[in-house]
Tab-separated table of C-alpha atoms in Angstrom:
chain	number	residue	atom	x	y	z
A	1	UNK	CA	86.789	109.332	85.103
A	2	UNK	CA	86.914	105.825	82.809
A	3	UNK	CA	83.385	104.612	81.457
A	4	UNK	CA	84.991	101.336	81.148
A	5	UNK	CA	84.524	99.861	85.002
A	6	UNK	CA	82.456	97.065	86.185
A	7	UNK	CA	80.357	96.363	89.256
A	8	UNK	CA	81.541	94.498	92.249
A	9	UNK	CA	81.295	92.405	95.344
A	10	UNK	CA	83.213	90.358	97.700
A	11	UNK	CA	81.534	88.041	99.654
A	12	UNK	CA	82.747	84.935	101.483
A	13	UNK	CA	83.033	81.105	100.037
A	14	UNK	CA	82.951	78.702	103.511
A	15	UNK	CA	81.762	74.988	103.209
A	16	UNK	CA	80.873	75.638	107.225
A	17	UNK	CA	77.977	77.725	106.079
A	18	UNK	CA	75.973	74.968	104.594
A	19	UNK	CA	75.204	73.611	107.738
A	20	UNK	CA	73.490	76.739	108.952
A	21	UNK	CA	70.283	75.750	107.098
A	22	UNK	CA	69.970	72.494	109.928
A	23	UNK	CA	71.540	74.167	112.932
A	24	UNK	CA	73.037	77.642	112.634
A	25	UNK	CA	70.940	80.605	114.072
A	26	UNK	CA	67.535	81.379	113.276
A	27	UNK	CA	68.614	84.846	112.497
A	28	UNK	CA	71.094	83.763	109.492
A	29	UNK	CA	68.890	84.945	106.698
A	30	UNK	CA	69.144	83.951	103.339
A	31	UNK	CA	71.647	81.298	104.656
A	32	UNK	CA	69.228	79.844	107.154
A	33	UNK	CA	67.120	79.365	104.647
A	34	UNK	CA	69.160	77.850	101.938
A	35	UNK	CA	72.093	74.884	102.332
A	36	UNK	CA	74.902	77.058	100.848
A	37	UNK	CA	78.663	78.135	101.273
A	38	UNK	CA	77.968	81.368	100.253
A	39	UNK	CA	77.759	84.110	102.958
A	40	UNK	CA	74.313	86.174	102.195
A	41	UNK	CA	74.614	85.883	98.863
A	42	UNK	CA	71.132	87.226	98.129
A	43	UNK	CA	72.321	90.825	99.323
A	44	UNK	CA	75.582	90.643	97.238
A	45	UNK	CA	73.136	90.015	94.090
A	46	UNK	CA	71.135	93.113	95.340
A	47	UNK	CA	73.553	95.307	95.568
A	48	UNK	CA	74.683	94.688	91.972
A	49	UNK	CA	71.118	94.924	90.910
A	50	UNK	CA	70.663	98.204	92.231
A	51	UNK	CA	73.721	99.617	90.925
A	52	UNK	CA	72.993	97.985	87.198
A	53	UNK	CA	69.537	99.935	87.698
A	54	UNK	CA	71.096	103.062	88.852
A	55	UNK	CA	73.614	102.874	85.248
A	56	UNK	CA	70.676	101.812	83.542
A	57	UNK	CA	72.800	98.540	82.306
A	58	UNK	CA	70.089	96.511	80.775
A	59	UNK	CA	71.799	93.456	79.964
A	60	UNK	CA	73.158	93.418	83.402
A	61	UNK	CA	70.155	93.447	84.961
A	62	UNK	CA	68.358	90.691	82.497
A	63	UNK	CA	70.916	88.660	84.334
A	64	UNK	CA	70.682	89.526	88.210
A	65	UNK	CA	66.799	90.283	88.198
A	66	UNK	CA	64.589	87.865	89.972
A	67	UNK	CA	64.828	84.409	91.194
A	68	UNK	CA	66.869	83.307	88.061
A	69	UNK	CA	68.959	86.037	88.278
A	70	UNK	CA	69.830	84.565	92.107
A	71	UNK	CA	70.375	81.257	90.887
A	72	UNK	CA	72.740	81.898	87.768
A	73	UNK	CA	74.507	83.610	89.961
A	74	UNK	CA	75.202	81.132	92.539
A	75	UNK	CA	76.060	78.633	89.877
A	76	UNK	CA	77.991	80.475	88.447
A	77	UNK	CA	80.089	80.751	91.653
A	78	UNK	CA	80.066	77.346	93.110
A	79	UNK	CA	80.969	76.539	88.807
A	80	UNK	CA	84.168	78.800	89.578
A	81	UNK	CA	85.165	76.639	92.593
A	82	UNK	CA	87.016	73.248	93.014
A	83	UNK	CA	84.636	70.501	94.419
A	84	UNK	CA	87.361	69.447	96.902
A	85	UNK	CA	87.716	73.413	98.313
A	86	UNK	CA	87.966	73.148	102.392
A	87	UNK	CA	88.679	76.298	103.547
A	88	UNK	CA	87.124	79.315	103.237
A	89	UNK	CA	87.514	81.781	100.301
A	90	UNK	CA	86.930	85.249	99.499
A	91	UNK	CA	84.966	85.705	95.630
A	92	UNK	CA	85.082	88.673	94.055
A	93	UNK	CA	82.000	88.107	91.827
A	94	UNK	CA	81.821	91.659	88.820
A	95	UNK	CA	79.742	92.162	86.043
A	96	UNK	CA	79.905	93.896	82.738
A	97	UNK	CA	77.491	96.636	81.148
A	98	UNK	CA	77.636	93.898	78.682
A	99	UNK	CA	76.416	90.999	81.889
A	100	UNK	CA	79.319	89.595	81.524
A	101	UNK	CA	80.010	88.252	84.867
A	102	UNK	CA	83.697	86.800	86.291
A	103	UNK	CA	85.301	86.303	89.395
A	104	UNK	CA	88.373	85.588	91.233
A	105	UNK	CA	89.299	84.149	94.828
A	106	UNK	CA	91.670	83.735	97.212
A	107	UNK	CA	92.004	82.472	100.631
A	108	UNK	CA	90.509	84.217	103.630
A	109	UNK	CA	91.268	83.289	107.613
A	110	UNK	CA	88.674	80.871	109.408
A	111	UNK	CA	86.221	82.526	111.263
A	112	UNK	CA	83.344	81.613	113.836
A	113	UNK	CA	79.529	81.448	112.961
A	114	UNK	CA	79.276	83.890	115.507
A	115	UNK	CA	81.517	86.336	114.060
A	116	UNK	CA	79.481	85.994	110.622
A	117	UNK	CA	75.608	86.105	112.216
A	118	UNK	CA	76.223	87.479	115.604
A	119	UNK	CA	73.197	88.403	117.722
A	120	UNK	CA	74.629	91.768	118.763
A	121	UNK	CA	78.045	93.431	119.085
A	122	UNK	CA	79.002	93.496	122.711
A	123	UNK	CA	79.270	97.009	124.194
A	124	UNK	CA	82.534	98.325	125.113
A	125	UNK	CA	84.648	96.722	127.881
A	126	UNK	CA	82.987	93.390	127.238
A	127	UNK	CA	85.325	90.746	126.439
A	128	UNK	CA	82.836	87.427	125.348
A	129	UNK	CA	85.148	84.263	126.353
A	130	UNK	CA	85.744	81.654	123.806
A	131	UNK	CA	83.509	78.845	126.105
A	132	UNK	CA	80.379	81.426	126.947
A	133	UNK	CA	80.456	83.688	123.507
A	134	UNK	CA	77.444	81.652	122.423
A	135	UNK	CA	75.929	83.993	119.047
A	136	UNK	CA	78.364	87.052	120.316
A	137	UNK	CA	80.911	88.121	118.436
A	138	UNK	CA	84.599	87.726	119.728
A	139	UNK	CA	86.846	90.611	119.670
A	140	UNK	CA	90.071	88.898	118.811
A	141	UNK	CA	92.226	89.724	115.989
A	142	UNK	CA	92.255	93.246	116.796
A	143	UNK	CA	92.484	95.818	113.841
A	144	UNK	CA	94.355	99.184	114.403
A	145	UNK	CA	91.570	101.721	112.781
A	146	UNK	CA	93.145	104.999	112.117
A	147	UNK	CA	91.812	107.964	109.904
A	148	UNK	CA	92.624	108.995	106.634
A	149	UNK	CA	94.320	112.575	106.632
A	150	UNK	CA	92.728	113.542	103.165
A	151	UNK	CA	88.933	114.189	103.332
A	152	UNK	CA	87.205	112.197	100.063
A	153	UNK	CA	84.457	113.432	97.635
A	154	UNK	CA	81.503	111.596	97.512
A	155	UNK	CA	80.559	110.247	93.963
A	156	UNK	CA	78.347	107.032	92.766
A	157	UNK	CA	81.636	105.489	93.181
A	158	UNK	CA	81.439	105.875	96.915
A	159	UNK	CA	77.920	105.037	96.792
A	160	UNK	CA	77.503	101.770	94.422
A	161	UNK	CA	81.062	99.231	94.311
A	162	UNK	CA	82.560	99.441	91.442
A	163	UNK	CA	86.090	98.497	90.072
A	164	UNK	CA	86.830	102.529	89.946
A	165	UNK	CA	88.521	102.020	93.731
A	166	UNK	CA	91.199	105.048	93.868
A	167	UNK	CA	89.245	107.250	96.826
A	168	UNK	CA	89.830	103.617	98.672
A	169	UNK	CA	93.407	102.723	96.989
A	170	UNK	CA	94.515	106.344	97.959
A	171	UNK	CA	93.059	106.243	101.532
A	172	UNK	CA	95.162	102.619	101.943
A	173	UNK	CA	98.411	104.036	100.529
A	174	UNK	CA	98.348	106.510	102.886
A	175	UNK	CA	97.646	104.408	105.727
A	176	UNK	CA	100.127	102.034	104.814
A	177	UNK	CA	98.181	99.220	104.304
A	178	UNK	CA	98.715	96.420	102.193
A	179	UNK	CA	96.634	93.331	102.735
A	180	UNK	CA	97.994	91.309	105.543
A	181	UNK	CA	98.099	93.704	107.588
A	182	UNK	CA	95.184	93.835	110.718
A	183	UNK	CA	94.739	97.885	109.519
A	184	UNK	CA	91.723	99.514	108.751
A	185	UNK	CA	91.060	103.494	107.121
A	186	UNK	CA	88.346	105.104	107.642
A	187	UNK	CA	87.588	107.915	104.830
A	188	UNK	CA	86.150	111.146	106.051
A	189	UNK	CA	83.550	113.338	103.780
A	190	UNK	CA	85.809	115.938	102.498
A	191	UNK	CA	82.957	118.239	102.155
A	192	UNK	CA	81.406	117.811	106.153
A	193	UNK	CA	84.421	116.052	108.040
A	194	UNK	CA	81.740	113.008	108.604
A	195	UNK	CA	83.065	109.386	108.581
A	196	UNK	CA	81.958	107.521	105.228
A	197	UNK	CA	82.831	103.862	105.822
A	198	UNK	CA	86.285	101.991	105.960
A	199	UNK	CA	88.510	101.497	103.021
A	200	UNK	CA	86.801	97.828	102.424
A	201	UNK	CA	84.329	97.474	105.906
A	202	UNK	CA	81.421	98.914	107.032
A	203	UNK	CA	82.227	100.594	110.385
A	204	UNK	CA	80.151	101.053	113.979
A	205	UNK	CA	80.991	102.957	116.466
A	206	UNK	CA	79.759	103.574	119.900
A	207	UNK	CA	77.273	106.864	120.287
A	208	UNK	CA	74.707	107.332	122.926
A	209	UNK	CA	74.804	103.955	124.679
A	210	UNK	CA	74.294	102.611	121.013
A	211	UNK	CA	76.107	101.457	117.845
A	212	UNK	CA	76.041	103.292	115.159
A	213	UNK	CA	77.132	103.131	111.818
A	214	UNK	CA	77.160	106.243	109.106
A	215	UNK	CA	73.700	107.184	107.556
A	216	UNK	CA	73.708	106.053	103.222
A	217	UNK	CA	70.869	106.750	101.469
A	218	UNK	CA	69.329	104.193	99.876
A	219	UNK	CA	69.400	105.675	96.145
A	220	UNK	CA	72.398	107.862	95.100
A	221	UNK	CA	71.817	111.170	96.060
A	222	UNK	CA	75.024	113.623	96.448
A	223	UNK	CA	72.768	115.762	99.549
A	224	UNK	CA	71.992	112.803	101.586
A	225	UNK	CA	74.007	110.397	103.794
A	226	UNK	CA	77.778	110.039	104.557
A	227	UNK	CA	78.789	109.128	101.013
A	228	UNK	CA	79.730	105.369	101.645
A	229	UNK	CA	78.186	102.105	100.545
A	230	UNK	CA	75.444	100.181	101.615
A	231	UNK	CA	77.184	97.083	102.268
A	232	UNK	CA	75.984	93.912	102.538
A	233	UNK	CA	77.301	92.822	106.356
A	234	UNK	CA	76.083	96.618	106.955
A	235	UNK	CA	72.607	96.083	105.350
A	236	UNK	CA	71.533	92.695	107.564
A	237	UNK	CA	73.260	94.598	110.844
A	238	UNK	CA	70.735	97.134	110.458
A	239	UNK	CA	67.526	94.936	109.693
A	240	UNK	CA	68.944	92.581	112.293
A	241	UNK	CA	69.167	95.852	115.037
A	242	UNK	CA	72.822	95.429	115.780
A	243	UNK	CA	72.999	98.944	114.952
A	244	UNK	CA	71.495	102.320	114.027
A	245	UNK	CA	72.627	105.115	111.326
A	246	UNK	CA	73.639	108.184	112.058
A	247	UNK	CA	76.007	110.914	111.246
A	248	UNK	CA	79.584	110.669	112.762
A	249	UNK	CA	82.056	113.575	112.899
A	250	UNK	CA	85.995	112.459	112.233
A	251	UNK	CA	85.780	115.170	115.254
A	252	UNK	CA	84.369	112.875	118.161
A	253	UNK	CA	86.621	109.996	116.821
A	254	UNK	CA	88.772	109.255	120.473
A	255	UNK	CA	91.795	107.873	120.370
A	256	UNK	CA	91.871	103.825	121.832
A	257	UNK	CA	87.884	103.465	121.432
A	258	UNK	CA	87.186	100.878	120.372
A	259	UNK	CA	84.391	100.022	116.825
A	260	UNK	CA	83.465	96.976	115.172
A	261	UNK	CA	83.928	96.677	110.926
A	262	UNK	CA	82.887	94.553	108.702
A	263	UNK	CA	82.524	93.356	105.242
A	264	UNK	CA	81.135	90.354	103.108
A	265	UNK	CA	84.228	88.075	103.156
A	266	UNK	CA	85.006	88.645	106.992
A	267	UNK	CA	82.122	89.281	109.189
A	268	UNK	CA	81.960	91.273	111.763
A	269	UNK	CA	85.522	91.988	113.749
A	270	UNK	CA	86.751	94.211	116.322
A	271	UNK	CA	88.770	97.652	116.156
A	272	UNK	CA	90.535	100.560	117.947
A	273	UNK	CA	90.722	104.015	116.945
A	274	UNK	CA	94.197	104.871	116.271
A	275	UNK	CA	94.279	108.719	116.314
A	276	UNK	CA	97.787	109.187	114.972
A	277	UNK	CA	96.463	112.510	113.723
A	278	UNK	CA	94.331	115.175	113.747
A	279	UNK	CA	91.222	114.581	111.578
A	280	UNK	CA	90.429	116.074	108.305
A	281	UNK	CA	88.813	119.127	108.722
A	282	UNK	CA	85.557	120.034	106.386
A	283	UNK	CA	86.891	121.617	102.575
A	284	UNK	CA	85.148	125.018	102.463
């Protein structure tokens, strides 16, 4: 495997989010309590802190650490951006062993404050109507979620995001996904059959009159967890009690139930289970 990758997140650009600081839910987080168009930014730096730590990437971490590190990062964003930018945008913000940080956006569909900080995700069967969804999420688009047929090794690049992406590339190709496309893979722990995560979303599905989403320790550690990422939509879901961890067997997956994903440029949005095929079975 390359030495030569850099660390990664996406997270979402969208001038509505400055307004959650004066009237957007009290549950918002770091964006309730700061006037910004970036979607929990604060976690985004965190998770690029912990993987710089992890690597032991000193000069990468001399620039994330702390309440400076927060702030240079942020301006080095909203730098990166036009002024006159409307619509909403999804960053990808890296950095260097070297801290070199850069970035590069493109557009990303409008989507509503509930869908970014909702207060929980509506069991199954519930539809929430446009006029009474108040904070809960709504369930349209629809994503077809189907399961990758390959089971995928767990490594710190499952663990931490990093620009080494071809578990997640493979899984996609696969799948047939490219990026328009309202398609979601979930990759299954090659050595245990257990859901990790989707391709590019956190995933939750519906176990014991609950929502659930797979188990990640905190520090890398090849015996514990699913294998996935501690994402940043993922992280606040669980501190916020939208959901619970747990392990998940590609086994129970049923074909038409339905899951919610998501990810730092999106939110939270609904899913079905697509069983197409049968799912990877545990390598001995």
């Amino acid at each position: 495997m390359a030495d030569d990758f850099q660390l990664f997140s996406s997270l979402r650009y969208d001038p509505a989010l400055a307004l959650v600081s004066s009237s957007g839910p009290n549950h918002a987080a770091w964006n309730r309590a700061n006037a910004s168009p970036l979607y929990m930014l604060d976690y985004h730096r965190d998770r690029m802190l912990r993987a710089a730590t992890h690597w032991g990437w000193g000069a990468a971490i001399e620039v994330l650490k702390g309440d400076a590190g927060l702030e240079r990062l942020a301006t080095f964003i909203m730098s990166s951006i036009d002024d006159d930018q409307k619509a909403p945008l999804k960053v990808r913000i890296s950095i260097t062993r070297e801290g070199q940080l850069g970035i590069n956006a493109g557009p990303v569909p409008e989507t509503p404050l509930a869908n970014l900080f909702p207060e929980k995700l509506p069991c199954p069967g519930r539809v929430p109507s446009h006029e009474q969804t108040g904070n809960i999420p709504l369930k349209t688009p629809e994503y077809e979620v189907v399961v990758d047929d390959q089971g995928t090794s767990r490594s710190e690049h499952t663990h931490f995001k990093t620009t080494w992406r071809a578990a997640y590339d493979g899984a996609r190709q696969r799948a047939q996904i490219s990026l328009p496309d309202k398609k979601e893979v979930l990759l299954i722990n090659g050595a245990d059959g257990a859901v990790m995560e989707g391709s590019v979303t956190t995933v939750y599905l519906w176990r014991d009159g609950r929502w659930v989403t797979p188990a990640v320790s905190r520090e890398y550690n090849p015996g514990k967890g699913s294998g996935g990422q501690d994402g940043t939509t993922r992280r606040w879901a669980l501190e916020k009690g939208l959901a619970v961890e747990d392990t998940v067997l590609a086994g129970s997956l049923a074909d038409g139930e339905e899951c919610w994903l998501s990810n730092g440029a999106r939110g939270f949005f609904f899913g079905r289970v697509k069983m197409s095929q049968c799912p990877v079975a545990a390598m001995d």
